Phi, psi and omega in degrees: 000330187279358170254346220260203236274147184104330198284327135026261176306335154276332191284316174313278177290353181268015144286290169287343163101131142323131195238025154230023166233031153273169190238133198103351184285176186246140176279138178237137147239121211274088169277124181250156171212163192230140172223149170279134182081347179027297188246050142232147194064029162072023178294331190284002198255306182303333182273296175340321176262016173247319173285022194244342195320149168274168172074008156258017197252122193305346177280339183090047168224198189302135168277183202227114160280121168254165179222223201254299176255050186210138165289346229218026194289158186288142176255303165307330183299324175288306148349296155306301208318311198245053159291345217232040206232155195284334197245190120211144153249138179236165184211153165263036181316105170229118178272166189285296202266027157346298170324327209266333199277139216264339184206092164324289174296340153309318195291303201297300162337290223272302175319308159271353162299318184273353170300297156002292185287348178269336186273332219047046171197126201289131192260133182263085190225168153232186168195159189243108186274114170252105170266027178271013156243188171300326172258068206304145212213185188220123173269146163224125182255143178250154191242151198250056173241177186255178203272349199270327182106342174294180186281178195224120187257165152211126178317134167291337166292308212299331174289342155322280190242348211260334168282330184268353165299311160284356192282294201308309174281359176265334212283296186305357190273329205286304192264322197114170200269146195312149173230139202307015157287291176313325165306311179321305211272002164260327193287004163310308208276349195259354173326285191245053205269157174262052172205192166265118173240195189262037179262306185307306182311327187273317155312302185306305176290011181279303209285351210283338169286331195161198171299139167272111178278120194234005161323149169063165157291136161269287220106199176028203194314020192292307263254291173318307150293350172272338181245338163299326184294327192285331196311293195312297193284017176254004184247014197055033165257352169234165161214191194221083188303321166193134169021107180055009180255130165226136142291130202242133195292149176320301197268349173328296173326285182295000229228281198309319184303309208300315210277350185279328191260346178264356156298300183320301181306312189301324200278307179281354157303294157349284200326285181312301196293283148017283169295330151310344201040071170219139160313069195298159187225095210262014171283339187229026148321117134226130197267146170234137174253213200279333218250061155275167156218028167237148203272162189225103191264105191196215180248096183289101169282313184210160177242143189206143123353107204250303170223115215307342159308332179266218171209021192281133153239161181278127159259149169256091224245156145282120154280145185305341237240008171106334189233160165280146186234166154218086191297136153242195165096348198283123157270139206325304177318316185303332173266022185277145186072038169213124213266150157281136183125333195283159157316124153194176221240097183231120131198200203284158212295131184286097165244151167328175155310154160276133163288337162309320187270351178274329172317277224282315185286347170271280163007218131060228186143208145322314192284337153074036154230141171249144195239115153320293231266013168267346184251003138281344170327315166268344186287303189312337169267001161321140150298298170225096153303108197293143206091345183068307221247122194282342182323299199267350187285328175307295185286041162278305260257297167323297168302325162293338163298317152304336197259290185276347129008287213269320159291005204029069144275312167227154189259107198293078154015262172193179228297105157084052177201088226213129200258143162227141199287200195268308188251069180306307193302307152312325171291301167327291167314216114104289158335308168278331180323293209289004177248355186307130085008351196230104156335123168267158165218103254246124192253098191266309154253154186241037216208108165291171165327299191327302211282350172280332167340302206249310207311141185238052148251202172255096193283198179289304170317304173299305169340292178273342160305346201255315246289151173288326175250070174307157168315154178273133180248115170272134188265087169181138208045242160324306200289010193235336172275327181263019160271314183296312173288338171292322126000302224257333195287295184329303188279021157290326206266352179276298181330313176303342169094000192242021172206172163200178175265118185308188167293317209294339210068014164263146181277109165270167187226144134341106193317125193066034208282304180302339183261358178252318171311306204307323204268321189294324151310323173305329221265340170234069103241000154278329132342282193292350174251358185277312201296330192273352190263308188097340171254166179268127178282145176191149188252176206253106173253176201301129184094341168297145188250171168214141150232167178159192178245135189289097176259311199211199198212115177262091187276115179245181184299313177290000201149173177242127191239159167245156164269165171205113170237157177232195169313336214232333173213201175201125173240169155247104193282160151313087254272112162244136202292009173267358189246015185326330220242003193231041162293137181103339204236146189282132201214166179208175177184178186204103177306138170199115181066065187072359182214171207248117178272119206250143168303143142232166207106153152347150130218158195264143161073043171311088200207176171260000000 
């Protein structure tokens, strides 16, 4: 990095003095980020679709990827280009008087054509113009090869300074150099900003020796600065040891950073709640970071960038509980195919039984003990036992149970002797949950109220009228529209004849009411698909196997289902994330208790 492309041109102004660190340049600010790998796990595709993201457009519509000569760039072609590239860059450019600026995209050009001439080489980027803030800026993404097909290096100073350096010279050659007016009246407006500004900064290089002493007229910025410290200090971050002497707290920088980015957030909260044509209330704000552990159920009002060089996003959700929530920390995957509008469920990740753990309950029995030596006994008789060693395939089995001991899940007896309770398999699943790292996000309806309202499969809606424990629902924002569609659902389902009012005037439901909506949707929508399929529809009864190949993924009112068709049919099962990656491909499964245990792989004598 300290050689690559650029450096030319740095050594060349670290001589002659930096021109955006003259007084009159007009200020840009460049965030740069370099990712590795690019085009693996769809990430270059998830950031591409997100600064393209709607409501960034001076119109408020979808932005528009451009390139160097086209208003109109391929975003896939560029993604294939740099499939294979070790690297990518991305950058922000936001000039301060942007607003000012008569053409963002004239500017971004011309900003990288001379990037070209500094680097020697011609560069393969697009970028994207966004006015959904206060400074409108250009996201630019570069693929990380030269005009040679070689990796594309650029010296670590120019992406530092030598891009904001020319940035810096286009806006002033553009608006002209800054006037000592226009300075006054931005360090004005910067008194009482709640973030770090270069006031702070400039305080900070006063501190670096000791207490500031600010006693007598300085001249120049003293005023401005004598009233940010009074600011600073109603904030608990500065004091006054003596008279006119002030101090600057340890955490300040980070403590201003911290509050500049949760404004950013509050705006887009704001934003969102706004577009919705709802009030926003920022008294009934609340946040999360990716390490929360409380799950958040509601409605996904809006999606973000959490930090637009990467590719972690931000959600905006209504909670049932009445309040705005902002989740941050989400990865770009977990939301693909989840609509804004739709229902879910976000924390930490909801996983299945461990087969380590379906192992130990079969072990274990009736009598609810589990014994090594019974389980090696049965490990021997395993046919291909995973790993070939029954020794260790047992002390899998064993460290888990130790593991979970130490949670007071199960209880050791005594040496190889271990009791488990009856609802291990939950506890267990539960256990991992509350340890994930990763935030899940969870789809409960892809279905707004309205249309569940009406709907003749099982919705989300019917789900909480039956639930024994409903969810807690508060009457108040969300949670008072989804009290109202619960209200609206009942009486669909009493016209229908599947619920009906007892003498008390309480609403009774039909026995087996979610499993009788659910099969009257399969059954006319496996109807309305055998004629455009050309094959026969049928549904799967317990203990029925199916094989075939897994063509699509079927989001209904009751749920998310797979088609699995073979020559002769197609049936729809209940959609599960172990099979996310195995579209197209041959699958097999055996319905059990309502769901599908699914084969994967080749399989032979492929039939019914």
């Amino acid at each position: 990095m300290r050689q690559g492309r650029g450096a030319a041109f740095v050594r060349g102004r670290q001589v002659a003095g930096w021109a955006h660190q003259r007084a009159g340049s007009r200020r840009v600010v460049v965030k740069s980020r370099m990712i590795r790998a690019p085009g693996r796990g769809g990430r270059a595709r998830a950031h591409l679709n997100y600064i393209q993201r709607d409501g960034t457009s001076r119109e408020g519509e979808r932005g528009q990827l451009y390139g160097a000569e086209t208003d109109r760039a391929d975003g896939d072609a560029f993604l294939a280009r740099g499939k294979e590239d070790r690297h990518q860059f991305r950058f922000i450019v936001s000039p301060e008087d942007g607003d000012q600026m008569q053409d963002l995209t004239a500017f971004t050009r011309d900003l990288m054509a001379q990037m070209e001439t500094d680097l020697g080489t011609k560069l393969d980027w697009v970028a994207v113009n966004h006015f959904n803030t206060g400074h409108p800026h250009a996201h630019i993404v570069i693929n990380g090869r030269d005009d040679r097909g070689e990796d594309l290096v650029i010296n670590g100073d120019y992406i530092t300074q030598g891009l904001r350096e020319r940035a810096t010279e286009l806006v002033t050659l553009e608006l002209g150099p800054e006037t000592a007016q226009e300075q006054r009246r931005k360090l004005e407006n910067m008194v009482d900003q709640d973030r770090f500004t270069s006031i702070d900064r400039q305080l900070l290089a006063l501190g670096e020796e000791g207490p500031i002493d600010m006693r007598g007229d300085q001249g120049g910025d003293h005023v401005l600065r004598l009233r940010r410290l009074a600011k600073l200090e109603r904030m608990g971050l500065a004091g006054q040891p003596e008279p006119g002497v002030w101090q600057l707290a340890s955490e300040m920088e980070r403590t201003l950073r911290d509050l500049g980015e949760r404004g950013d957030v509050i705006r887009a909260m704001n934003r969102a709640m706004r577009d919705r044509g709802r009030a926003s209330d920022p008294s009934q704000f609340v946040f999360h970071d990716a390490a929360s552990r409380e799950t958040v159920e509601g409605r996904l009002t809006d999606r973000h960038l959490a930090d637009e060089l990467g590719e972690q996003i931000g959600l905006v959700i209504e909670g049932l509980d009445g309040r705005t929530h902002h989740v941050a920390g989400i990865d770009p995957t977990a939301l693909e195919g989840v609509r804004t509008g739709a229902l879910i469920a976000v924390g930490p990740a909801v996983t299945g039984p461990r087969p380590v753990d379906r192992e130990i309950v079969q072990v274990a029995g009736e009598g609810g003990v589990y014994r090594t030596a019974e389980h090696l006994d049965r490990a021997g008789s395993i046919p291909r036992i995973p790993g070939g060693d029954a020794d260790a395939y047992v002390a899998s089995h064993v460290r888990r149970l130790e593991a979970l001991r130490r949670a007071d899940i199960v209880e050791r007896i005594e040496a190889g002797v271990w009791r488990v309770p009856g609802d291990y398999l939950d506890r267990a699943a539960a256990y991992d949950s509350a340890r994930a790292k990763q935030l899940s996000v969870r789809v409960l309806s892809n279905l707004d109220l309205d249309a569940q309202v009406t709907a003749d499969g099982a919705t989300w809606l019917d789900r909480g009228l039956l639930a024994r424990e409903p969810p807690s629902v508060v009457d108040a924002g969300f949670g008072h529209d989804v009290l109202e569609a619960r209200r609206r659902r009942q009486e669909t389902l009493v016209e229908r004849g599947d619920a009906w009012h007892d003498d008390d005037g309480q609403i009774r439901y039909r026995r087996g009411l979610l499993k009788t909506l659910e099969r009257r949707e399969l059954e006319r929508v496996g109807s309305e698909m055998e004629a455009a399929r050309g094959t026969s529809f049928r549904t799967l009864a317990e203990g029925e196997a199916m094989h075939g190949t897994l063509r699509e993924k079927i989001r209904l009112a009751s749920g998310t289902y797979a088609l699995v068709e073979n020559a002769q049919e197609f049936v729809l099962v209940p959609w599960k994330p172990v099979i996310d990656r195995r579209i197209g491909q041959e699958v097999g499964g055996v319905m059990r208790a309502g769901a599908m245990d699914w084969q994967l792989g080749r399989q032979r004598g492929l039939g019914v």
